[in-house]
């Protein structure tokens, strides 16, 4: 039986959640120079454990760098994805 497409997946197979996390991390890095799990959880209204799990996955995929006591920053690939997501959101907002 064929599986149903996941409506929360983007055309490039990243989930909306992944993209939301990357976009929020980018915004925090632009504002503060880094992002912490607590900051991301507060911004996305999620639990710290949920954000911690996602950040681990983002790091495994090569989107996030972690420096102990300094928080998270995005890799070049993570920055590119975050910029793309932000531009797409801006375009959609302009259309509405």
PDB file of N, CA and C in Angstrom:
ATOM      1  N   UNK A   1       0.846  -1.169   0.000  1.00  0.00           N
ATOM      2  CA  UNK A   1       0.000   0.000   0.000  1.00  0.00           C
ATOM      3  C   UNK A   1       0.895   1.236   0.000  1.00  0.00           C
ATOM      4  N   UNK A   2       0.696   2.200  -0.927  1.00  0.00           N
ATOM      5  CA  UNK A   2       1.535   3.386  -0.963  1.00  0.00           C
ATOM      6  C   UNK A   2       1.286   4.255   0.256  1.00  0.00           C
ATOM      7  N   UNK A   3       2.332   4.874   0.725  1.00  0.00           N
ATOM      8  CA  UNK A   3       2.179   5.740   1.889  1.00  0.00           C
ATOM      9  C   UNK A   3       1.687   7.108   1.448  1.00  0.00           C
ATOM     10  N   UNK A   4       0.984   7.769   2.339  1.00  0.00           N
ATOM     11  CA  UNK A   4       0.495   9.110   2.061  1.00  0.00           C
ATOM     12  C   UNK A   4       1.653  10.087   2.195  1.00  0.00           C
ATOM     13  N   UNK A   5       1.673  11.127   1.370  1.00  0.00           N
ATOM     14  CA  UNK A   5       2.723  12.118   1.527  1.00  0.00           C
ATOM     15  C   UNK A   5       2.551  12.856   2.847  1.00  0.00           C
ATOM     16  N   UNK A   6       3.641  13.207   3.469  1.00  0.00           N
ATOM     17  CA  UNK A   6       3.614  13.955   4.719  1.00  0.00           C
ATOM     18  C   UNK A   6       3.409  15.422   4.384  1.00  0.00           C
ATOM     19  N   UNK A   7       2.273  15.979   4.784  1.00  0.00           N
ATOM     20  CA  UNK A   7       1.961  17.368   4.465  1.00  0.00           C
ATOM     21  C   UNK A   7       2.887  18.345   5.177  1.00  0.00           C
ATOM     22  N   UNK A   8       3.642  17.868   6.162  1.00  0.00           N
ATOM     23  CA  UNK A   8       4.565  18.748   6.861  1.00  0.00           C
ATOM     24  C   UNK A   8       5.965  18.676   6.264  1.00  0.00           C
ATOM     25  N   UNK A   9       6.114  18.043   5.124  1.00  0.00           N
ATOM     26  CA  UNK A   9       7.409  17.951   4.451  1.00  0.00           C
ATOM     27  C   UNK A   9       7.462  18.971   3.329  1.00  0.00           C
ATOM     28  N   UNK A  10       8.607  19.599   3.168  1.00  0.00           N
ATOM     29  CA  UNK A  10       8.791  20.524   2.062  1.00  0.00           C
ATOM     30  C   UNK A  10       9.262  19.741   0.859  1.00  0.00           C
ATOM     31  N   UNK A  11       9.333  20.408  -0.256  1.00  0.00           N
ATOM     32  CA  UNK A  11       9.733  19.721  -1.482  1.00  0.00           C
ATOM     33  C   UNK A  11      11.144  19.162  -1.387  1.00  0.00           C
ATOM     34  N   UNK A  12      11.980  19.722  -0.537  1.00  0.00           N
ATOM     35  CA  UNK A  12      13.353  19.228  -0.409  1.00  0.00           C
ATOM     36  C   UNK A  12      13.480  18.213   0.716  1.00  0.00           C
ATOM     37  N   UNK A  13      12.387  17.711   1.225  1.00  0.00           N
ATOM     38  CA  UNK A  13      12.294  16.672   2.239  1.00  0.00           C
ATOM     39  C   UNK A  13      12.695  17.110   3.645  1.00  0.00           C
ATOM     40  N   UNK A  14      12.828  18.402   3.877  1.00  0.00           N
ATOM     41  CA  UNK A  14      13.006  18.893   5.248  1.00  0.00           C
ATOM     42  C   UNK A  14      11.617  19.125   5.827  1.00  0.00           C
ATOM     43  N   UNK A  15      11.433  18.782   7.088  1.00  0.00           N
ATOM     44  CA  UNK A  15      10.131  19.008   7.706  1.00  0.00           C
ATOM     45  C   UNK A  15       9.956  20.491   8.008  1.00  0.00           C
ATOM     46  N   UNK A  16       8.706  20.898   8.155  1.00  0.00           N
ATOM     47  CA  UNK A  16       8.424  22.277   8.544  1.00  0.00           C
ATOM     48  C   UNK A  16       9.069  22.581   9.885  1.00  0.00           C
ATOM     49  N   UNK A  17       9.056  21.614  10.778  1.00  0.00           N
ATOM     50  CA  UNK A  17       9.664  21.794  12.092  1.00  0.00           C
ATOM     51  C   UNK A  17      11.158  22.091  11.965  1.00  0.00           C
ATOM     52  N   UNK A  18      11.847  21.342  11.110  1.00  0.00           N
ATOM     53  CA  UNK A  18      13.272  21.582  10.883  1.00  0.00           C
ATOM     54  C   UNK A  18      13.480  22.996  10.376  1.00  0.00           C
ATOM     55  N   UNK A  19      12.685  23.389   9.409  1.00  0.00           N
ATOM     56  CA  UNK A  19      12.825  24.726   8.841  1.00  0.00           C
ATOM     57  C   UNK A  19      12.493  25.802   9.864  1.00  0.00           C
ATOM     58  N   UNK A  20      11.457  25.587  10.676  1.00  0.00           N
ATOM     59  CA  UNK A  20      11.110  26.553  11.722  1.00  0.00           C
ATOM     60  C   UNK A  20      12.261  26.730  12.706  1.00  0.00           C
ATOM     61  N   UNK A  21      12.869  25.616  13.105  1.00  0.00           N
ATOM     62  CA  UNK A  21      13.995  25.687  14.030  1.00  0.00           C
ATOM     63  C   UNK A  21      15.163  26.451  13.405  1.00  0.00           C
ATOM     64  N   UNK A  22      15.489  26.143  12.173  1.00  0.00           N
ATOM     65  CA  UNK A  22      16.612  26.818  11.516  1.00  0.00           C
ATOM     66  C   UNK A  22      16.350  28.316  11.368  1.00  0.00           C
ATOM     67  N   UNK A  23      15.141  28.660  10.991  1.00  0.00           N
ATOM     68  CA  UNK A  23      14.804  30.079  10.842  1.00  0.00           C
ATOM     69  C   UNK A  23      14.907  30.805  12.183  1.00  0.00           C
ATOM     70  N   UNK A  24      14.394  30.195  13.230  1.00  0.00           N
ATOM     71  CA  UNK A  24      14.432  30.831  14.553  1.00  0.00           C
ATOM     72  C   UNK A  24      15.861  30.937  15.069  1.00  0.00           C
ATOM     73  N   UNK A  25      16.669  29.898  14.866  1.00  0.00           N
ATOM     74  CA  UNK A  25      18.075  29.953  15.277  1.00  0.00           C
ATOM     75  C   UNK A  25      18.769  31.100  14.556  1.00  0.00           C
ATOM     76  N   UNK A  26      18.524  31.239  13.258  1.00  0.00           N
ATOM     77  CA  UNK A  26      19.146  32.323  12.495  1.00  0.00           C
ATOM     78  C   UNK A  26      18.755  33.684  13.061  1.00  0.00           C
ATOM     79  N   UNK A  27      17.486  33.868  13.382  1.00  0.00           N
ATOM     80  CA  UNK A  27      17.029  35.138  13.948  1.00  0.00           C
ATOM     81  C   UNK A  27      17.712  35.423  15.280  1.00  0.00           C
ATOM     82  N   UNK A  28      17.836  34.408  16.121  1.00  0.00           N
ATOM     83  CA  UNK A  28      18.493  34.592  17.413  1.00  0.00           C
ATOM     84  C   UNK A  28      19.976  34.894  17.241  1.00  0.00           C
ATOM     85  N   UNK A  29      20.626  34.208  16.318  1.00  0.00           N
ATOM     86  CA  UNK A  29      22.051  34.446  16.068  1.00  0.00           C
ATOM     87  C   UNK A  29      22.255  35.871  15.564  1.00  0.00           C
ATOM     88  N   UNK A  30      21.379  36.334  14.684  1.00  0.00           N
ATOM     89  CA  UNK A  30      21.486  37.707  14.188  1.00  0.00           C
ATOM     90  C   UNK A  30      21.331  38.711  15.322  1.00  0.00           C
ATOM     91  N   UNK A  31      20.446  38.426  16.266  1.00  0.00           N
ATOM     92  CA  UNK A  31      20.185  39.346  17.370  1.00  0.00           C
ATOM     93  C   UNK A  31      21.227  39.267  18.485  1.00  0.00           C
ATOM     94  N   UNK A  32      21.697  38.050  18.807  1.00  0.00           N
ATOM     95  CA  UNK A  32      22.551  37.854  19.983  1.00  0.00           C
ATOM     96  C   UNK A  32      23.932  37.297  19.683  1.00  0.00           C
ATOM     97  N   UNK A  33      24.121  36.767  18.482  1.00  0.00           N
ATOM     98  CA  UNK A  33      25.389  36.137  18.152  1.00  0.00           C
ATOM     99  C   UNK A  33      25.392  34.635  18.388  1.00  0.00           C
ATOM    100  N   UNK A  34      24.349  34.121  19.015  1.00  0.00           N
ATOM    101  CA  UNK A  34      24.227  32.694  19.306  1.00  0.00           C
ATOM    102  C   UNK A  34      22.768  32.403  19.640  1.00  0.00           C
ATOM    103  N   UNK A  35      22.426  31.138  19.730  1.00  0.00           N
ATOM    104  CA  UNK A  35      21.087  30.715  20.154  1.00  0.00           C
ATOM    105  C   UNK A  35      21.251  29.619  21.194  1.00  0.00           C
ATOM    106  N   UNK A  36      20.429  29.671  22.223  1.00  0.00           N
ATOM    107  CA  UNK A  36      20.431  28.626  23.244  1.00  0.00           C
ATOM    108  C   UNK A  36      19.130  27.845  23.159  1.00  0.00           C
ATOM    109  N   UNK A  37      19.153  26.623  23.655  1.00  0.00           N
ATOM    110  CA  UNK A  37      17.954  25.783  23.658  1.00  0.00           C
ATOM    111  C   UNK A  37      16.802  26.526  24.325  1.00  0.00           C
ATOM    112  N   UNK A  38      17.069  27.161  25.443  1.00  0.00           N
ATOM    113  CA  UNK A  38      16.028  27.886  26.170  1.00  0.00           C
ATOM    114  C   UNK A  38      15.411  28.974  25.305  1.00  0.00           C
ATOM    115  N   UNK A  39      16.244  29.719  24.589  1.00  0.00           N
ATOM    116  CA  UNK A  39      15.748  30.798  23.730  1.00  0.00           C
ATOM    117  C   UNK A  39      14.882  30.255  22.597  1.00  0.00           C
ATOM    118  N   UNK A  40      15.345  29.178  21.978  1.00  0.00           N
ATOM    119  CA  UNK A  40      14.606  28.577  20.871  1.00  0.00           C
ATOM    120  C   UNK A  40      13.269  28.032  21.373  1.00  0.00           C
ATOM    121  N   UNK A  41      13.294  27.341  22.514  1.00  0.00           N
ATOM    122  CA  UNK A  41      12.071  26.773  23.087  1.00  0.00           C
ATOM    123  C   UNK A  41      11.056  27.870  23.380  1.00  0.00           C
ATOM    124  N   UNK A  42      11.519  28.955  23.947  1.00  0.00           N
ATOM    125  CA  UNK A  42      10.626  30.069  24.261  1.00  0.00           C
ATOM    126  C   UNK A  42      10.051  30.682  22.980  1.00  0.00           C
ATOM    127  N   UNK A  43      10.898  30.894  21.994  1.00  0.00           N
ATOM    128  CA  UNK A  43      10.461  31.523  20.745  1.00  0.00           C
ATOM    129  C   UNK A  43       9.457  30.659  19.985  1.00  0.00           C
ATOM    130  N   UNK A  44       9.644  29.351  20.006  1.00  0.00           N
ATOM    131  CA  UNK A  44       8.764  28.435  19.270  1.00  0.00           C
ATOM    132  C   UNK A  44       7.651  27.850  20.137  1.00  0.00           C
ATOM    133  N   UNK A  45       7.648  28.223  21.423  1.00  0.00           N
ATOM    134  CA  UNK A  45       6.659  27.716  22.378  1.00  0.00           C
ATOM    135  C   UNK A  45       6.664  26.190  22.432  1.00  0.00           C
ATOM    136  N   UNK A  46       7.872  25.640  22.579  1.00  0.00           N
ATOM    137  CA  UNK A  46       8.079  24.198  22.696  1.00  0.00           C
ATOM    138  C   UNK A  46       8.838  23.904  23.978  1.00  0.00           C
ATOM    139  N   UNK A  47       8.848  22.641  24.385  1.00  0.00           N
ATOM    140  CA  UNK A  47       9.620  22.261  25.567  1.00  0.00           C
ATOM    141  C   UNK A  47      11.109  22.250  25.222  1.00  0.00           C
ATOM    142  N   UNK A  48      11.931  22.428  26.235  1.00  0.00           N
ATOM    143  CA  UNK A  48      13.386  22.394  26.024  1.00  0.00           C
ATOM    144  C   UNK A  48      13.828  21.022  25.523  1.00  0.00           C
ATOM    145  N   UNK A  49      13.186  19.957  26.005  1.00  0.00           N
ATOM    146  CA  UNK A  49      13.587  18.620  25.551  1.00  0.00           C
ATOM    147  C   UNK A  49      13.269  18.424  24.065  1.00  0.00           C
ATOM    148  N   UNK A  50      12.148  18.946  23.608  1.00  0.00           N
ATOM    149  CA  UNK A  50      11.805  18.866  22.186  1.00  0.00           C
ATOM    150  C   UNK A  50      12.843  19.599  21.351  1.00  0.00           C
ATOM    151  N   UNK A  51      13.210  20.788  21.796  1.00  0.00           N
ATOM    152  CA  UNK A  51      14.206  21.579  21.065  1.00  0.00           C
ATOM    153  C   UNK A  51      15.568  20.896  21.117  1.00  0.00           C
ATOM    154  N   UNK A  52      15.944  20.356  22.257  1.00  0.00           N
ATOM    155  CA  UNK A  52      17.232  19.653  22.372  1.00  0.00           C
ATOM    156  C   UNK A  52      17.314  18.501  21.385  1.00  0.00           C
ATOM    157  N   UNK A  53      16.239  17.737  21.281  1.00  0.00           N
ATOM    158  CA  UNK A  53      16.215  16.624  20.323  1.00  0.00           C
ATOM    159  C   UNK A  53      16.360  17.117  18.894  1.00  0.00           C
ATOM    160  N   UNK A  54      15.654  18.187  18.557  1.00  0.00           N
ATOM    161  CA  UNK A  54      15.744  18.718  17.199  1.00  0.00           C
ATOM    162  C   UNK A  54      17.140  19.271  16.925  1.00  0.00           C
ATOM    163  N   UNK A  55      17.723  19.951  17.877  1.00  0.00           N
ATOM    164  CA  UNK A  55      19.064  20.515  17.674  1.00  0.00           C
ATOM    165  C   UNK A  55      20.082  19.399  17.451  1.00  0.00           C
ATOM    166  N   UNK A  56      19.926  18.298  18.159  1.00  0.00           N
ATOM    167  CA  UNK A  56      20.819  17.151  17.927  1.00  0.00           C
ATOM    168  C   UNK A  56      20.679  16.639  16.490  1.00  0.00           C
ATOM    169  N   UNK A  57      19.443  16.554  16.028  1.00  0.00           N
ATOM    170  CA  UNK A  57      19.222  16.113  14.635  1.00  0.00           C
ATOM    171  C   UNK A  57      19.798  17.115  13.639  1.00  0.00           C
ATOM    172  N   UNK A  58      19.627  18.395  13.930  1.00  0.00           N
ATOM    173  CA  UNK A  58      20.176  19.430  13.041  1.00  0.00           C
ATOM    174  C   UNK A  58      21.699  19.348  12.987  1.00  0.00           C
ATOM    175  N   UNK A  59      22.315  19.074  14.129  1.00  0.00           N
ATOM    176  CA  UNK A  59      23.776  18.939  14.170  1.00  0.00           C
ATOM    177  C   UNK A  59      24.226  17.724  13.357  1.00  0.00           C
ATOM    178  N   UNK A  60      23.510  16.608  13.474  1.00  0.00           N
ATOM    179  CA  UNK A  60      23.857  15.402  12.707  1.00  0.00           C
ATOM    180  C   UNK A  60      23.735  15.635  11.207  1.00  0.00           C
ATOM    181  N   UNK A  61      22.804  16.491  10.817  1.00  0.00           N
ATOM    182  CA  UNK A  61      22.605  16.791   9.394  1.00  0.00           C
ATOM    183  C   UNK A  61      23.561  17.874   8.890  1.00  0.00           C
ATOM    184  N   UNK A  62      24.346  18.427   9.799  1.00  0.00           N
ATOM    185  CA  UNK A  62      25.323  19.430   9.390  1.00  0.00           C
ATOM    186  C   UNK A  62      24.789  20.847   9.299  1.00  0.00           C
ATOM    187  N   UNK A  63      23.656  21.136   9.948  1.00  0.00           N
ATOM    188  CA  UNK A  63      23.068  22.467   9.905  1.00  0.00           C
ATOM    189  C   UNK A  63      23.493  23.361  11.068  1.00  0.00           C
ATOM    190  N   UNK A  64      23.927  22.752  12.178  1.00  0.00           N
ATOM    191  CA  UNK A  64      24.165  23.497  13.410  1.00  0.00           C
ATOM    192  C   UNK A  64      25.535  23.163  13.986  1.00  0.00           C
ATOM    193  N   UNK A  65      26.191  24.195  14.517  1.00  0.00           N
ATOM    194  CA  UNK A  65      27.420  24.024  15.300  1.00  0.00           C
ATOM    195  C   UNK A  65      27.081  24.297  16.754  1.00  0.00           C
ATOM    196  N   UNK A  66      27.696  23.570  17.656  1.00  0.00           N
ATOM    197  CA  UNK A  66      27.483  23.806  19.079  1.00  0.00           C
ATOM    198  C   UNK A  66      28.818  24.050  19.748  1.00  0.00           C
ATOM    199  N   UNK A  67      28.887  25.156  20.483  1.00  0.00           N
ATOM    200  CA  UNK A  67      30.062  25.441  21.305  1.00  0.00           C
ATOM    201  C   UNK A  67      29.605  25.440  22.751  1.00  0.00           C
ATOM    202  N   UNK A  68      30.228  24.609  23.536  1.00  0.00           N
ATOM    203  CA  UNK A  68      29.845  24.514  24.936  1.00  0.00           C
ATOM    204  C   UNK A  68      29.921  25.889  25.592  1.00  0.00           C
ATOM    205  N   UNK A  69      28.902  26.223  26.339  1.00  0.00           N
ATOM    206  CA  UNK A  69      28.756  27.491  27.049  1.00  0.00           C
ATOM    207  C   UNK A  69      28.551  28.690  26.123  1.00  0.00           C
ATOM    208  N   UNK A  70      28.514  28.481  24.828  1.00  0.00           N
ATOM    209  CA  UNK A  70      28.297  29.594  23.898  1.00  0.00           C
ATOM    210  C   UNK A  70      27.031  29.416  23.077  1.00  0.00           C
ATOM    211  N   UNK A  71      26.420  28.275  23.130  1.00  0.00           N
ATOM    212  CA  UNK A  71      25.189  28.050  22.395  1.00  0.00           C
ATOM    213  C   UNK A  71      25.423  27.547  20.983  1.00  0.00           C
ATOM    214  N   UNK A  72      24.429  27.763  20.145  1.00  0.00           N
ATOM    215  CA  UNK A  72      24.426  27.225  18.796  1.00  0.00           C
ATOM    216  C   UNK A  72      24.593  28.328  17.780  1.00  0.00           C
ATOM    217  N   UNK A  73      25.213  27.984  16.684  1.00  0.00           N
ATOM    218  CA  UNK A  73      25.240  28.819  15.492  1.00  0.00           C
ATOM    219  C   UNK A  73      24.938  27.908  14.311  1.00  0.00           C
ATOM    220  N   UNK A  74      24.647  28.501  13.185  1.00  0.00           N
ATOM    221  CA  UNK A  74      24.355  27.713  11.995  1.00  0.00           C
ATOM    222  C   UNK A  74      25.606  27.534  11.153  1.00  0.00           C
ATOM    223  N   UNK A  75      25.718  26.380  10.547  1.00  0.00           N
ATOM    224  CA  UNK A  75      26.776  26.148   9.568  1.00  0.00           C
ATOM    225  C   UNK A  75      26.402  26.926   8.304  1.00  0.00           C
ATOM    226  N   UNK A  76      27.293  26.946   7.337  1.00  0.00           N
ATOM    227  CA  UNK A  76      26.992  27.618   6.070  1.00  0.00           C
ATOM    228  C   UNK A  76      25.743  27.014   5.429  1.00  0.00           C
ATOM    229  N   UNK A  77      25.629  25.696   5.484  1.00  0.00           N
ATOM    230  CA  UNK A  77      24.448  25.030   4.921  1.00  0.00           C
ATOM    231  C   UNK A  77      23.191  25.408   5.695  1.00  0.00           C
ATOM    232  N   UNK A  78      23.285  25.447   7.025  1.00  0.00           N
ATOM    233  CA  UNK A  78      22.149  25.845   7.848  1.00  0.00           C
ATOM    234  C   UNK A  78      21.724  27.277   7.572  1.00  0.00           C
ATOM    235  N   UNK A  79      22.700  28.169   7.374  1.00  0.00           N
ATOM    236  CA  UNK A  79      22.395  29.562   7.047  1.00  0.00           C
ATOM    237  C   UNK A  79      21.679  29.665   5.705  1.00  0.00           C
ATOM    238  N   UNK A  80      22.140  28.887   4.735  1.00  0.00           N
ATOM    239  CA  UNK A  80      21.515  28.915   3.410  1.00  0.00           C
ATOM    240  C   UNK A  80      20.055  28.466   3.487  1.00  0.00           C
ATOM    241  N   UNK A  81      19.801  27.405   4.234  1.00  0.00           N
ATOM    242  CA  UNK A  81      18.424  26.919   4.385  1.00  0.00           C
ATOM    243  C   UNK A  81      17.580  27.964   5.107  1.00  0.00           C
ATOM    244  N   UNK A  82      18.102  28.535   6.188  1.00  0.00           N
ATOM    245  CA  UNK A  82      17.360  29.534   6.957  1.00  0.00           C
ATOM    246  C   UNK A  82      17.027  30.752   6.091  1.00  0.00           C
ATOM    247  N   UNK A  83      17.978  31.203   5.277  1.00  0.00           N
ATOM    248  CA  UNK A  83      17.716  32.341   4.380  1.00  0.00           C
ATOM    249  C   UNK A  83      16.620  31.997   3.375  1.00  0.00           C
ATOM    250  N   UNK A  84      16.695  30.784   2.828  1.00  0.00           N
ATOM    251  CA  UNK A  84      15.688  30.342   1.856  1.00  0.00           C
ATOM    252  C   UNK A  84      14.297  30.311   2.499  1.00  0.00           C
ATOM    253  N   UNK A  85      14.208  29.775   3.692  1.00  0.00           N
ATOM    254  CA  UNK A  85      12.926  29.687   4.397  1.00  0.00           C
ATOM    255  C   UNK A  85      12.394  31.082   4.699  1.00  0.00           C
ATOM    256  N   UNK A  86      13.266  31.951   5.171  1.00  0.00           N
ATOM    257  CA  UNK A  86      12.852  33.319   5.499  1.00  0.00           C
ATOM    258  C   UNK A  86      12.338  34.034   4.247  1.00  0.00           C
ATOM    259  N   UNK A  87      13.035  33.879   3.133  1.00  0.00           N
ATOM    260  CA  UNK A  87      12.605  34.499   1.880  1.00  0.00           C
ATOM    261  C   UNK A  87      11.257  33.937   1.429  1.00  0.00           C
ATOM    262  N   UNK A  88      11.090  32.629   1.549  1.00  0.00           N
ATOM    263  CA  UNK A  88       9.820  32.004   1.169  1.00  0.00           C
ATOM    264  C   UNK A  88       8.683  32.522   2.046  1.00  0.00           C
ATOM    265  N   UNK A  89       8.923  32.649   3.350  1.00  0.00           N
ATOM    266  CA  UNK A  89       7.896  33.175   4.251  1.00  0.00           C
ATOM    267  C   UNK A  89       7.570  34.628   3.912  1.00  0.00           C
ATOM    268  N   UNK A  90       8.594  35.410   3.602  1.00  0.00           N
ATOM    269  CA  UNK A  90       8.387  36.812   3.240  1.00  0.00           C
ATOM    270  C   UNK A  90       7.549  36.904   1.960  1.00  0.00           C
ATOM    271  N   UNK A  91       7.866  36.080   0.978  1.00  0.00           N
ATOM    272  CA  UNK A  91       7.119  36.075  -0.283  1.00  0.00           C
ATOM    273  C   UNK A  91       5.658  35.710  -0.045  1.00  0.00           C
ATOM    274  N   UNK A  92       5.423  34.694   0.763  1.00  0.00           N
ATOM    275  CA  UNK A  92       4.044  34.295   1.072  1.00  0.00           C
ATOM    276  C   UNK A  92       3.299  35.404   1.804  1.00  0.00           C
ATOM    277  N   UNK A  93       3.967  36.071   2.737  1.00  0.00           N
ATOM    278  CA  UNK A  93       3.343  37.179   3.470  1.00  0.00           C
ATOM    279  C   UNK A  93       2.985  38.320   2.528  1.00  0.00           C
ATOM    280  N   UNK A  94       3.876  38.612   1.589  1.00  0.00           N
ATOM    281  CA  UNK A  94       3.618  39.683   0.625  1.00  0.00           C
ATOM    282  C   UNK A  94       2.417  39.359  -0.257  1.00  0.00           C
ATOM    283  N   UNK A  95       2.254  38.088  -0.595  1.00  0.00           N
ATOM    284  CA  UNK A  95       1.132  37.687  -1.438  1.00  0.00           C
ATOM    285  C   UNK A  95      -0.199  37.778  -0.701  1.00  0.00           C
ATOM    286  N   UNK A  96      -0.161  37.597   0.596  1.00  0.00           N
ATOM    287  CA  UNK A  96      -1.393  37.648   1.388  1.00  0.00           C
ATOM    288  C   UNK A  96      -1.644  39.065   1.789  1.00  0.00           C
TER     289      UNK A  96
END
